[in-house]
């Protein structure tokens, strides 16, 4: 009978150990499952965040490409505008201009004046032996018609609004007093400019009256920039937002 009770107690003890082991295994499995579930949630959240960042990077990359393309287009437009400005500055005479051309020199006929004054004092007229504004003006017009790209007289660059006129015995160019000899520099095709100067009526007349005038072709000239003020008759203020 004692052996029976001892066996029963041993069996109950083993049963308790088995139940305890199963309970612990179940609890450990539950904890492991919860741990795995938490890791899955974290991984999924990271995947979602990574996807969102990739989409944001793609959007920013596209925006950057569009900005670069727009910048390149604006740079091209700015270069075109700058080229036009530079060309207009040359045409307006606001920058120095270099190139081949000719130099026309006109001087008073002092020798002829002295001879006439001595030989025929009664008929001597000093104005017949000096260079007048019309001589320079008409010759300049001939050079412009022959394609001169720029013209300067004694270092005074001519622009569209330049004036060549006499004030008494003085010739004014751009309101600057000039004295003979008058050196007209013209940049352009030297052959065309030389031919235009030599056939100009004023030059021919001066040559025939023994004025010391000459035309010389030059391989390279540098005309100075216009230094005077610009007329404001046709200027108007620009209103913001109005083209």
JSON list of C-alpha atoms in Angstrom, two decimals:
[
{"chain": "A", "resi": 1, "resn": "UNK", "atom": "CA", "xyz": [0.00, 0.00, 0.00]},
{"chain": "A", "resi": 2, "resn": "UNK", "atom": "CA", "xyz": [2.86, 2.34, 0.81]},
{"chain": "A", "resi": 3, "resn": "UNK", "atom": "CA", "xyz": [4.44, 1.53, -2.49]},
{"chain": "A", "resi": 4, "resn": "UNK", "atom": "CA", "xyz": [1.18, 2.47, -4.20]},
{"chain": "A", "resi": 5, "resn": "UNK", "atom": "CA", "xyz": [1.07, 5.85, -2.46]},
{"chain": "A", "resi": 6, "resn": "UNK", "atom": "CA", "xyz": [4.72, 6.45, -3.24]},
{"chain": "A", "resi": 7, "resn": "UNK", "atom": "CA", "xyz": [4.14, 5.71, -6.88]},
{"chain": "A", "resi": 8, "resn": "UNK", "atom": "CA", "xyz": [1.08, 7.97, -6.91]},
{"chain": "A", "resi": 9, "resn": "UNK", "atom": "CA", "xyz": [3.08, 10.83, -5.37]},
{"chain": "A", "resi": 10, "resn": "UNK", "atom": "CA", "xyz": [5.88, 10.34, -7.90]},
{"chain": "A", "resi": 11, "resn": "UNK", "atom": "CA", "xyz": [3.39, 10.35, -10.77]},
{"chain": "A", "resi": 12, "resn": "UNK", "atom": "CA", "xyz": [1.77, 13.55, -9.45]},
{"chain": "A", "resi": 13, "resn": "UNK", "atom": "CA", "xyz": [5.21, 15.16, -9.14]},
{"chain": "A", "resi": 14, "resn": "UNK", "atom": "CA", "xyz": [6.07, 14.28, -12.72]},
{"chain": "A", "resi": 15, "resn": "UNK", "atom": "CA", "xyz": [2.70, 15.54, -13.88]},
{"chain": "A", "resi": 16, "resn": "UNK", "atom": "CA", "xyz": [3.35, 18.86, -12.11]},
{"chain": "A", "resi": 17, "resn": "UNK", "atom": "CA", "xyz": [6.75, 19.20, -13.73]},
{"chain": "A", "resi": 18, "resn": "UNK", "atom": "CA", "xyz": [5.24, 18.47, -17.12]},
{"chain": "A", "resi": 19, "resn": "UNK", "atom": "CA", "xyz": [2.45, 21.00, -16.66]},
{"chain": "A", "resi": 20, "resn": "UNK", "atom": "CA", "xyz": [4.93, 23.59, -15.41]},
{"chain": "A", "resi": 21, "resn": "UNK", "atom": "CA", "xyz": [7.22, 23.02, -18.40]},
{"chain": "A", "resi": 22, "resn": "UNK", "atom": "CA", "xyz": [4.30, 23.31, -20.86]},
{"chain": "A", "resi": 23, "resn": "UNK", "atom": "CA", "xyz": [3.15, 26.53, -19.18]},
{"chain": "A", "resi": 24, "resn": "UNK", "atom": "CA", "xyz": [6.61, 28.05, -19.37]},
{"chain": "A", "resi": 25, "resn": "UNK", "atom": "CA", "xyz": [6.95, 26.99, -23.00]},
{"chain": "A", "resi": 26, "resn": "UNK", "atom": "CA", "xyz": [3.60, 28.56, -23.81]},
{"chain": "A", "resi": 27, "resn": "UNK", "atom": "CA", "xyz": [4.54, 31.83, -22.07]},
{"chain": "A", "resi": 28, "resn": "UNK", "atom": "CA", "xyz": [7.92, 31.92, -23.81]},
{"chain": "A", "resi": 29, "resn": "UNK", "atom": "CA", "xyz": [6.24, 31.33, -27.19]},
{"chain": "A", "resi": 30, "resn": "UNK", "atom": "CA", "xyz": [3.75, 34.10, -26.51]},
{"chain": "A", "resi": 31, "resn": "UNK", "atom": "CA", "xyz": [6.54, 36.53, -25.60]},
{"chain": "A", "resi": 32, "resn": "UNK", "atom": "CA", "xyz": [8.50, 35.53, -28.70]},
{"chain": "A", "resi": 33, "resn": "UNK", "atom": "CA", "xyz": [5.41, 36.02, -30.86]},
{"chain": "A", "resi": 34, "resn": "UNK", "atom": "CA", "xyz": [4.83, 39.48, -29.38]},
{"chain": "A", "resi": 35, "resn": "UNK", "atom": "CA", "xyz": [8.48, 40.32, -29.97]},
{"chain": "A", "resi": 36, "resn": "UNK", "atom": "CA", "xyz": [8.30, 39.20, -33.60]},
{"chain": "A", "resi": 37, "resn": "UNK", "atom": "CA", "xyz": [5.10, 41.18, -34.12]},
{"chain": "A", "resi": 38, "resn": "UNK", "atom": "CA", "xyz": [6.79, 44.35, -32.76]},
{"chain": "A", "resi": 39, "resn": "UNK", "atom": "CA", "xyz": [9.77, 43.89, -35.09]},
{"chain": "A", "resi": 40, "resn": "UNK", "atom": "CA", "xyz": [7.47, 43.44, -38.06]},
{"chain": "A", "resi": 41, "resn": "UNK", "atom": "CA", "xyz": [5.65, 46.66, -37.20]},
{"chain": "A", "resi": 42, "resn": "UNK", "atom": "CA", "xyz": [8.95, 48.54, -36.90]},
{"chain": "A", "resi": 43, "resn": "UNK", "atom": "CA", "xyz": [10.22, 47.14, -40.20]},
{"chain": "A", "resi": 44, "resn": "UNK", "atom": "CA", "xyz": [6.96, 48.04, -41.95]},
{"chain": "A", "resi": 45, "resn": "UNK", "atom": "CA", "xyz": [7.11, 51.60, -40.56]},
{"chain": "A", "resi": 46, "resn": "UNK", "atom": "CA", "xyz": [10.70, 51.95, -41.75]},
{"chain": "A", "resi": 47, "resn": "UNK", "atom": "CA", "xyz": [9.73, 50.64, -45.20]},
{"chain": "A", "resi": 48, "resn": "UNK", "atom": "CA", "xyz": [6.90, 53.15, -45.41]},
{"chain": "A", "resi": 49, "resn": "UNK", "atom": "CA", "xyz": [9.23, 55.97, -44.35]},
{"chain": "A", "resi": 50, "resn": "UNK", "atom": "CA", "xyz": [11.87, 54.84, -46.87]},
{"chain": "A", "resi": 51, "resn": "UNK", "atom": "CA", "xyz": [9.26, 54.80, -49.65]},
{"chain": "A", "resi": 52, "resn": "UNK", "atom": "CA", "xyz": [8.10, 58.29, -48.69]},
{"chain": "A", "resi": 53, "resn": "UNK", "atom": "CA", "xyz": [11.69, 59.57, -48.69]},
{"chain": "A", "resi": 54, "resn": "UNK", "atom": "CA", "xyz": [12.35, 57.98, -52.10]},
{"chain": "A", "resi": 55, "resn": "UNK", "atom": "CA", "xyz": [9.25, 59.67, -53.49]},
{"chain": "A", "resi": 56, "resn": "UNK", "atom": "CA", "xyz": [10.37, 62.99, -51.99]},
{"chain": "A", "resi": 57, "resn": "UNK", "atom": "CA", "xyz": [13.86, 62.57, -53.45]},
{"chain": "A", "resi": 58, "resn": "UNK", "atom": "CA", "xyz": [12.34, 61.85, -56.86]},
{"chain": "A", "resi": 59, "resn": "UNK", "atom": "CA", "xyz": [10.20, 64.99, -56.65]},
{"chain": "A", "resi": 60, "resn": "UNK", "atom": "CA", "xyz": [13.16, 67.12, -55.56]},
{"chain": "A", "resi": 61, "resn": "UNK", "atom": "CA", "xyz": [15.33, 65.69, -58.33]},
{"chain": "A", "resi": 62, "resn": "UNK", "atom": "CA", "xyz": [12.69, 66.52, -60.93]},
{"chain": "A", "resi": 63, "resn": "UNK", "atom": "CA", "xyz": [12.31, 70.02, -59.47]},
{"chain": "A", "resi": 64, "resn": "UNK", "atom": "CA", "xyz": [16.10, 70.46, -59.59]},
{"chain": "A", "resi": 65, "resn": "UNK", "atom": "CA", "xyz": [16.24, 69.36, -63.23]},
{"chain": "A", "resi": 66, "resn": "UNK", "atom": "CA", "xyz": [13.44, 71.77, -64.15]},
{"chain": "A", "resi": 67, "resn": "UNK", "atom": "CA", "xyz": [15.21, 74.60, -62.28]},
{"chain": "A", "resi": 68, "resn": "UNK", "atom": "CA", "xyz": [18.51, 73.82, -64.04]},
{"chain": "A", "resi": 69, "resn": "UNK", "atom": "CA", "xyz": [16.77, 73.72, -67.41]},
{"chain": "A", "resi": 70, "resn": "UNK", "atom": "CA", "xyz": [15.05, 77.03, -66.68]},
{"chain": "A", "resi": 71, "resn": "UNK", "atom": "CA", "xyz": [18.35, 78.53, -65.52]},
{"chain": "A", "resi": 72, "resn": "UNK", "atom": "CA", "xyz": [20.07, 77.37, -68.71]},
{"chain": "A", "resi": 73, "resn": "UNK", "atom": "CA", "xyz": [17.29, 78.88, -70.80]},
{"chain": "A", "resi": 74, "resn": "UNK", "atom": "CA", "xyz": [17.52, 82.18, -68.92]},
{"chain": "A", "resi": 75, "resn": "UNK", "atom": "CA", "xyz": [21.31, 82.15, -69.28]},
{"chain": "A", "resi": 76, "resn": "UNK", "atom": "CA", "xyz": [20.90, 81.77, -73.05]},
{"chain": "A", "resi": 77, "resn": "UNK", "atom": "CA", "xyz": [18.42, 84.66, -73.13]},
{"chain": "A", "resi": 78, "resn": "UNK", "atom": "CA", "xyz": [20.74, 86.81, -71.01]},
{"chain": "A", "resi": 79, "resn": "UNK", "atom": "CA", "xyz": [23.63, 86.10, -73.38]},
{"chain": "A", "resi": 80, "resn": "UNK", "atom": "CA", "xyz": [21.49, 87.09, -76.37]},
{"chain": "A", "resi": 81, "resn": "UNK", "atom": "CA", "xyz": [20.42, 90.29, -74.63]},
{"chain": "A", "resi": 82, "resn": "UNK", "atom": "CA", "xyz": [24.01, 91.08, -73.65]},
{"chain": "A", "resi": 83, "resn": "UNK", "atom": "CA", "xyz": [25.16, 90.51, -77.24]},
{"chain": "A", "resi": 84, "resn": "UNK", "atom": "CA", "xyz": [22.46, 92.90, -78.46]},
{"chain": "A", "resi": 85, "resn": "UNK", "atom": "CA", "xyz": [23.49, 95.48, -75.85]},
{"chain": "A", "resi": 86, "resn": "UNK", "atom": "CA", "xyz": [27.15, 95.17, -76.88]},
{"chain": "A", "resi": 87, "resn": "UNK", "atom": "CA", "xyz": [26.19, 95.59, -80.55]},
{"chain": "A", "resi": 88, "resn": "UNK", "atom": "CA", "xyz": [24.05, 98.63, -79.77]},
{"chain": "A", "resi": 89, "resn": "UNK", "atom": "CA", "xyz": [26.88, 100.16, -77.75]},
{"chain": "A", "resi": 90, "resn": "UNK", "atom": "CA", "xyz": [29.16, 99.85, -80.78]},
{"chain": "A", "resi": 91, "resn": "UNK", "atom": "CA", "xyz": [26.53, 101.41, -83.05]},
{"chain": "A", "resi": 92, "resn": "UNK", "atom": "CA", "xyz": [25.93, 104.17, -80.52]},
{"chain": "A", "resi": 93, "resn": "UNK", "atom": "CA", "xyz": [29.65, 104.87, -80.20]},
{"chain": "A", "resi": 94, "resn": "UNK", "atom": "CA", "xyz": [29.68, 104.23, -76.45]},
{"chain": "A", "resi": 95, "resn": "UNK", "atom": "CA", "xyz": [32.64, 101.82, -76.57]},
{"chain": "A", "resi": 96, "resn": "UNK", "atom": "CA", "xyz": [35.99, 102.00, -78.40]},
{"chain": "A", "resi": 97, "resn": "UNK", "atom": "CA", "xyz": [35.97, 100.55, -81.91]},
{"chain": "A", "resi": 98, "resn": "UNK", "atom": "CA", "xyz": [38.95, 98.99, -83.64]},
{"chain": "A", "resi": 99, "resn": "UNK", "atom": "CA", "xyz": [39.55, 97.73, -87.14]},
{"chain": "A", "resi": 100, "resn": "UNK", "atom": "CA", "xyz": [40.92, 98.64, -90.57]},
{"chain": "A", "resi": 101, "resn": "UNK", "atom": "CA", "xyz": [39.95, 101.91, -92.19]},
{"chain": "A", "resi": 102, "resn": "UNK", "atom": "CA", "xyz": [41.23, 105.23, -93.46]},
{"chain": "A", "resi": 103, "resn": "UNK", "atom": "CA", "xyz": [42.48, 108.55, -92.13]},
{"chain": "A", "resi": 104, "resn": "UNK", "atom": "CA", "xyz": [41.51, 111.72, -94.02]},
{"chain": "A", "resi": 105, "resn": "UNK", "atom": "CA", "xyz": [43.50, 114.85, -93.17]},
{"chain": "A", "resi": 106, "resn": "UNK", "atom": "CA", "xyz": [42.15, 118.31, -93.99]},
{"chain": "A", "resi": 107, "resn": "UNK", "atom": "CA", "xyz": [44.22, 121.43, -93.28]},
{"chain": "A", "resi": 108, "resn": "UNK", "atom": "CA", "xyz": [43.97, 125.13, -94.01]},
{"chain": "A", "resi": 109, "resn": "UNK", "atom": "CA", "xyz": [45.72, 126.41, -97.14]},
{"chain": "A", "resi": 110, "resn": "UNK", "atom": "CA", "xyz": [48.10, 128.71, -95.30]},
{"chain": "A", "resi": 111, "resn": "UNK", "atom": "CA", "xyz": [50.57, 128.87, -98.20]},
{"chain": "A", "resi": 112, "resn": "UNK", "atom": "CA", "xyz": [47.83, 129.87, -100.66]},
{"chain": "A", "resi": 113, "resn": "UNK", "atom": "CA", "xyz": [46.48, 132.44, -98.20]},
{"chain": "A", "resi": 114, "resn": "UNK", "atom": "CA", "xyz": [49.89, 134.03, -97.78]},
{"chain": "A", "resi": 115, "resn": "UNK", "atom": "CA", "xyz": [50.43, 134.16, -101.53]},
{"chain": "A", "resi": 116, "resn": "UNK", "atom": "CA", "xyz": [46.99, 135.66, -102.19]},
{"chain": "A", "resi": 117, "resn": "UNK", "atom": "CA", "xyz": [47.36, 138.17, -99.40]},
{"chain": "A", "resi": 118, "resn": "UNK", "atom": "CA", "xyz": [50.69, 139.32, -100.80]},
{"chain": "A", "resi": 119, "resn": "UNK", "atom": "CA", "xyz": [49.83, 139.24, -104.50]},
{"chain": "A", "resi": 120, "resn": "UNK", "atom": "CA", "xyz": [46.19, 140.40, -104.48]},
{"chain": "A", "resi": 121, "resn": "UNK", "atom": "CA", "xyz": [45.41, 142.10, -101.18]},
{"chain": "A", "resi": 122, "resn": "UNK", "atom": "CA", "xyz": [42.32, 143.81, -102.60]},
{"chain": "A", "resi": 123, "resn": "UNK", "atom": "CA", "xyz": [40.59, 140.53, -103.44]},
{"chain": "A", "resi": 124, "resn": "UNK", "atom": "CA", "xyz": [42.03, 138.47, -100.61]},
{"chain": "A", "resi": 125, "resn": "UNK", "atom": "CA", "xyz": [39.39, 136.70, -98.52]},
{"chain": "A", "resi": 126, "resn": "UNK", "atom": "CA", "xyz": [40.81, 134.63, -95.63]},
{"chain": "A", "resi": 127, "resn": "UNK", "atom": "CA", "xyz": [37.72, 132.38, -95.51]},
{"chain": "A", "resi": 128, "resn": "UNK", "atom": "CA", "xyz": [38.61, 131.04, -98.95]},
{"chain": "A", "resi": 129, "resn": "UNK", "atom": "CA", "xyz": [41.70, 129.39, -97.46]},
{"chain": "A", "resi": 130, "resn": "UNK", "atom": "CA", "xyz": [40.39, 127.69, -94.35]},
{"chain": "A", "resi": 131, "resn": "UNK", "atom": "CA", "xyz": [38.51, 124.45, -93.72]},
{"chain": "A", "resi": 132, "resn": "UNK", "atom": "CA", "xyz": [34.83, 125.03, -92.96]},
{"chain": "A", "resi": 133, "resn": "UNK", "atom": "CA", "xyz": [32.33, 122.82, -91.15]},
{"chain": "A", "resi": 134, "resn": "UNK", "atom": "CA", "xyz": [30.62, 121.91, -94.42]},
{"chain": "A", "resi": 135, "resn": "UNK", "atom": "CA", "xyz": [33.83, 120.36, -95.76]},
{"chain": "A", "resi": 136, "resn": "UNK", "atom": "CA", "xyz": [34.00, 118.00, -92.80]},
{"chain": "A", "resi": 137, "resn": "UNK", "atom": "CA", "xyz": [30.25, 117.37, -92.61]},
{"chain": "A", "resi": 138, "resn": "UNK", "atom": "CA", "xyz": [29.80, 116.47, -96.30]},
{"chain": "A", "resi": 139, "resn": "UNK", "atom": "CA", "xyz": [32.88, 114.25, -96.26]},
{"chain": "A", "resi": 140, "resn": "UNK", "atom": "CA", "xyz": [31.62, 112.46, -93.14]},
{"chain": "A", "resi": 141, "resn": "UNK", "atom": "CA", "xyz": [28.28, 111.86, -94.85]},
{"chain": "A", "resi": 142, "resn": "UNK", "atom": "CA", "xyz": [30.09, 110.31, -97.83]},
{"chain": "A", "resi": 143, "resn": "UNK", "atom": "CA", "xyz": [32.00, 107.98, -95.51]},
{"chain": "A", "resi": 144, "resn": "UNK", "atom": "CA", "xyz": [28.81, 106.96, -93.73]},
{"chain": "A", "resi": 145, "resn": "UNK", "atom": "CA", "xyz": [27.17, 106.19, -97.06]},
{"chain": "A", "resi": 146, "resn": "UNK", "atom": "CA", "xyz": [30.21, 104.06, -97.97]},
{"chain": "A", "resi": 147, "resn": "UNK", "atom": "CA", "xyz": [29.63, 101.85, -94.92]},
{"chain": "A", "resi": 148, "resn": "UNK", "atom": "CA", "xyz": [31.84, 103.37, -92.24]},
{"chain": "A", "resi": 149, "resn": "UNK", "atom": "CA", "xyz": [31.27, 101.49, -88.97]},
{"chain": "A", "resi": 150, "resn": "UNK", "atom": "CA", "xyz": [32.51, 104.37, -86.86]},
{"chain": "A", "resi": 151, "resn": "UNK", "atom": "CA", "xyz": [34.01, 107.84, -87.33]},
{"chain": "A", "resi": 152, "resn": "UNK", "atom": "CA", "xyz": [36.03, 110.16, -85.11]},
{"chain": "A", "resi": 153, "resn": "UNK", "atom": "CA", "xyz": [37.35, 113.67, -85.76]},
{"chain": "A", "resi": 154, "resn": "UNK", "atom": "CA", "xyz": [40.45, 114.71, -83.85]},
{"chain": "A", "resi": 155, "resn": "UNK", "atom": "CA", "xyz": [39.57, 112.12, -81.20]},
{"chain": "A", "resi": 156, "resn": "UNK", "atom": "CA", "xyz": [35.90, 113.10, -80.96]},
{"chain": "A", "resi": 157, "resn": "UNK", "atom": "CA", "xyz": [33.72, 110.06, -81.67]},
{"chain": "A", "resi": 158, "resn": "UNK", "atom": "CA", "xyz": [30.67, 110.80, -83.76]},
{"chain": "A", "resi": 159, "resn": "UNK", "atom": "CA", "xyz": [27.27, 109.44, -82.73]},
{"chain": "A", "resi": 160, "resn": "UNK", "atom": "CA", "xyz": [23.80, 109.87, -84.19]},
{"chain": "A", "resi": 161, "resn": "UNK", "atom": "CA", "xyz": [23.23, 113.12, -82.33]},
{"chain": "A", "resi": 162, "resn": "UNK", "atom": "CA", "xyz": [26.65, 114.66, -83.03]},
{"chain": "A", "resi": 163, "resn": "UNK", "atom": "CA", "xyz": [26.85, 118.16, -84.49]},
{"chain": "A", "resi": 164, "resn": "UNK", "atom": "CA", "xyz": [29.54, 119.58, -86.76]},
{"chain": "A", "resi": 165, "resn": "UNK", "atom": "CA", "xyz": [29.24, 123.35, -87.04]},
{"chain": "A", "resi": 166, "resn": "UNK", "atom": "CA", "xyz": [31.17, 126.58, -87.18]},
{"chain": "A", "resi": 167, "resn": "UNK", "atom": "CA", "xyz": [31.10, 129.20, -84.45]},
{"chain": "A", "resi": 168, "resn": "UNK", "atom": "CA", "xyz": [32.99, 132.12, -85.92]},
{"chain": "A", "resi": 169, "resn": "UNK", "atom": "CA", "xyz": [36.31, 130.72, -87.10]},
{"chain": "A", "resi": 170, "resn": "UNK", "atom": "CA", "xyz": [36.09, 127.69, -84.78]},
{"chain": "A", "resi": 171, "resn": "UNK", "atom": "CA", "xyz": [34.65, 124.28, -85.70]},
{"chain": "A", "resi": 172, "resn": "UNK", "atom": "CA", "xyz": [32.73, 122.51, -82.96]},
{"chain": "A", "resi": 173, "resn": "UNK", "atom": "CA", "xyz": [32.26, 118.73, -82.89]},
{"chain": "A", "resi": 174, "resn": "UNK", "atom": "CA", "xyz": [30.17, 117.39, -79.98]},
{"chain": "A", "resi": 175, "resn": "UNK", "atom": "CA", "xyz": [30.49, 120.91, -78.50]},
{"chain": "A", "resi": 176, "resn": "UNK", "atom": "CA", "xyz": [34.30, 120.50, -78.44]},
{"chain": "A", "resi": 177, "resn": "UNK", "atom": "CA", "xyz": [36.45, 123.14, -80.12]},
{"chain": "A", "resi": 178, "resn": "UNK", "atom": "CA", "xyz": [38.72, 121.65, -82.77]},
{"chain": "A", "resi": 179, "resn": "UNK", "atom": "CA", "xyz": [41.68, 123.20, -84.54]},
{"chain": "A", "resi": 180, "resn": "UNK", "atom": "CA", "xyz": [43.27, 122.30, -87.87]},
{"chain": "A", "resi": 181, "resn": "UNK", "atom": "CA", "xyz": [44.55, 120.02, -89.14]},
{"chain": "A", "resi": 182, "resn": "UNK", "atom": "CA", "xyz": [41.35, 117.97, -88.94]},
{"chain": "A", "resi": 183, "resn": "UNK", "atom": "CA", "xyz": [41.97, 114.24, -88.89]},
{"chain": "A", "resi": 184, "resn": "UNK", "atom": "CA", "xyz": [38.92, 112.16, -89.80]},
{"chain": "A", "resi": 185, "resn": "UNK", "atom": "CA", "xyz": [39.33, 108.53, -88.80]},
{"chain": "A", "resi": 186, "resn": "UNK", "atom": "CA", "xyz": [36.85, 106.02, -90.23]},
{"chain": "A", "resi": 187, "resn": "UNK", "atom": "CA", "xyz": [36.71, 102.28, -89.49]},
{"chain": "A", "resi": 188, "resn": "UNK", "atom": "CA", "xyz": [35.39, 100.05, -92.25]},
{"chain": "A", "resi": 189, "resn": "UNK", "atom": "CA", "xyz": [36.38, 98.59, -95.60]},
{"chain": "A", "resi": 190, "resn": "UNK", "atom": "CA", "xyz": [39.51, 100.62, -96.48]},
{"chain": "A", "resi": 191, "resn": "UNK", "atom": "CA", "xyz": [39.09, 100.34, -100.26]},
{"chain": "A", "resi": 192, "resn": "UNK", "atom": "CA", "xyz": [35.46, 101.47, -100.23]},
{"chain": "A", "resi": 193, "resn": "UNK", "atom": "CA", "xyz": [36.12, 104.28, -97.78]},
{"chain": "A", "resi": 194, "resn": "UNK", "atom": "CA", "xyz": [39.16, 105.52, -99.71]},
{"chain": "A", "resi": 195, "resn": "UNK", "atom": "CA", "xyz": [37.21, 105.55, -102.98]},
{"chain": "A", "resi": 196, "resn": "UNK", "atom": "CA", "xyz": [34.33, 107.42, -101.33]},
{"chain": "A", "resi": 197, "resn": "UNK", "atom": "CA", "xyz": [36.65, 110.03, -99.84]},
{"chain": "A", "resi": 198, "resn": "UNK", "atom": "CA", "xyz": [38.60, 110.63, -103.04]},
{"chain": "A", "resi": 199, "resn": "UNK", "atom": "CA", "xyz": [35.45, 111.19, -105.11]},
{"chain": "A", "resi": 200, "resn": "UNK", "atom": "CA", "xyz": [33.65, 113.31, -102.52]},
{"chain": "A", "resi": 201, "resn": "UNK", "atom": "CA", "xyz": [32.91, 116.74, -104.10]},
{"chain": "A", "resi": 202, "resn": "UNK", "atom": "CA", "xyz": [34.26, 118.64, -101.09]},
{"chain": "A", "resi": 203, "resn": "UNK", "atom": "CA", "xyz": [37.52, 116.69, -101.08]},
{"chain": "A", "resi": 204, "resn": "UNK", "atom": "CA", "xyz": [37.93, 117.13, -104.84]},
{"chain": "A", "resi": 205, "resn": "UNK", "atom": "CA", "xyz": [37.29, 120.88, -104.53]},
{"chain": "A", "resi": 206, "resn": "UNK", "atom": "CA", "xyz": [39.84, 121.28, -101.74]},
{"chain": "A", "resi": 207, "resn": "UNK", "atom": "CA", "xyz": [42.38, 119.24, -103.69]},
{"chain": "A", "resi": 208, "resn": "UNK", "atom": "CA", "xyz": [41.89, 121.36, -106.78]},
{"chain": "A", "resi": 209, "resn": "UNK", "atom": "CA", "xyz": [42.44, 124.52, -104.74]},
{"chain": "A", "resi": 210, "resn": "UNK", "atom": "CA", "xyz": [45.76, 123.20, -103.44]},
{"chain": "A", "resi": 211, "resn": "UNK", "atom": "CA", "xyz": [44.61, 122.55, -99.87]},
{"chain": "A", "resi": 212, "resn": "UNK", "atom": "CA", "xyz": [46.93, 120.10, -98.05]},
{"chain": "A", "resi": 213, "resn": "UNK", "atom": "CA", "xyz": [44.47, 117.22, -97.91]},
{"chain": "A", "resi": 214, "resn": "UNK", "atom": "CA", "xyz": [45.18, 113.52, -98.13]},
{"chain": "A", "resi": 215, "resn": "UNK", "atom": "CA", "xyz": [43.67, 110.05, -97.63]},
{"chain": "A", "resi": 216, "resn": "UNK", "atom": "CA", "xyz": [45.65, 107.18, -96.10]},
{"chain": "A", "resi": 217, "resn": "UNK", "atom": "CA", "xyz": [44.53, 103.56, -95.70]},
{"chain": "A", "resi": 218, "resn": "UNK", "atom": "CA", "xyz": [45.35, 102.06, -92.28]},
{"chain": "A", "resi": 219, "resn": "UNK", "atom": "CA", "xyz": [45.40, 98.38, -91.33]},
{"chain": "A", "resi": 220, "resn": "UNK", "atom": "CA", "xyz": [44.16, 99.02, -87.79]},
{"chain": "A", "resi": 221, "resn": "UNK", "atom": "CA", "xyz": [42.54, 102.01, -86.14]},
{"chain": "A", "resi": 222, "resn": "UNK", "atom": "CA", "xyz": [41.10, 102.41, -82.66]},
{"chain": "A", "resi": 223, "resn": "UNK", "atom": "CA", "xyz": [38.35, 104.99, -82.33]},
{"chain": "A", "resi": 224, "resn": "UNK", "atom": "CA", "xyz": [37.72, 106.29, -78.80]},
{"chain": "A", "resi": 225, "resn": "UNK", "atom": "CA", "xyz": [34.34, 105.95, -77.14]},
{"chain": "A", "resi": 226, "resn": "UNK", "atom": "CA", "xyz": [31.97, 108.90, -77.15]},
{"chain": "A", "resi": 227, "resn": "UNK", "atom": "CA", "xyz": [32.63, 110.96, -74.02]},
{"chain": "A", "resi": 228, "resn": "UNK", "atom": "CA", "xyz": [29.82, 113.49, -74.09]},
{"chain": "A", "resi": 229, "resn": "UNK", "atom": "CA", "xyz": [26.31, 113.46, -72.68]},
{"chain": "A", "resi": 230, "resn": "UNK", "atom": "CA", "xyz": [23.32, 111.88, -74.39]},
{"chain": "A", "resi": 231, "resn": "UNK", "atom": "CA", "xyz": [20.21, 113.80, -75.40]},
{"chain": "A", "resi": 232, "resn": "UNK", "atom": "CA", "xyz": [17.18, 113.16, -73.19]},
{"chain": "A", "resi": 233, "resn": "UNK", "atom": "CA", "xyz": [14.49, 114.52, -75.51]},
{"chain": "A", "resi": 234, "resn": "UNK", "atom": "CA", "xyz": [13.02, 111.09, -76.23]},
{"chain": "A", "resi": 235, "resn": "UNK", "atom": "CA", "xyz": [13.69, 109.48, -72.85]},
{"chain": "A", "resi": 236, "resn": "UNK", "atom": "CA", "xyz": [10.85, 108.57, -70.52]},
{"chain": "A", "resi": 237, "resn": "UNK", "atom": "CA", "xyz": [10.76, 106.83, -67.13]},
{"chain": "A", "resi": 238, "resn": "UNK", "atom": "CA", "xyz": [9.84, 103.15, -67.11]},
{"chain": "A", "resi": 239, "resn": "UNK", "atom": "CA", "xyz": [6.88, 102.21, -64.95]},
{"chain": "A", "resi": 240, "resn": "UNK", "atom": "CA", "xyz": [7.31, 98.99, -63.00]},
{"chain": "A", "resi": 241, "resn": "UNK", "atom": "CA", "xyz": [5.35, 96.12, -64.52]},
{"chain": "A", "resi": 242, "resn": "UNK", "atom": "CA", "xyz": [4.92, 97.88, -67.88]},
{"chain": "A", "resi": 243, "resn": "UNK", "atom": "CA", "xyz": [6.85, 96.61, -70.88]}
]
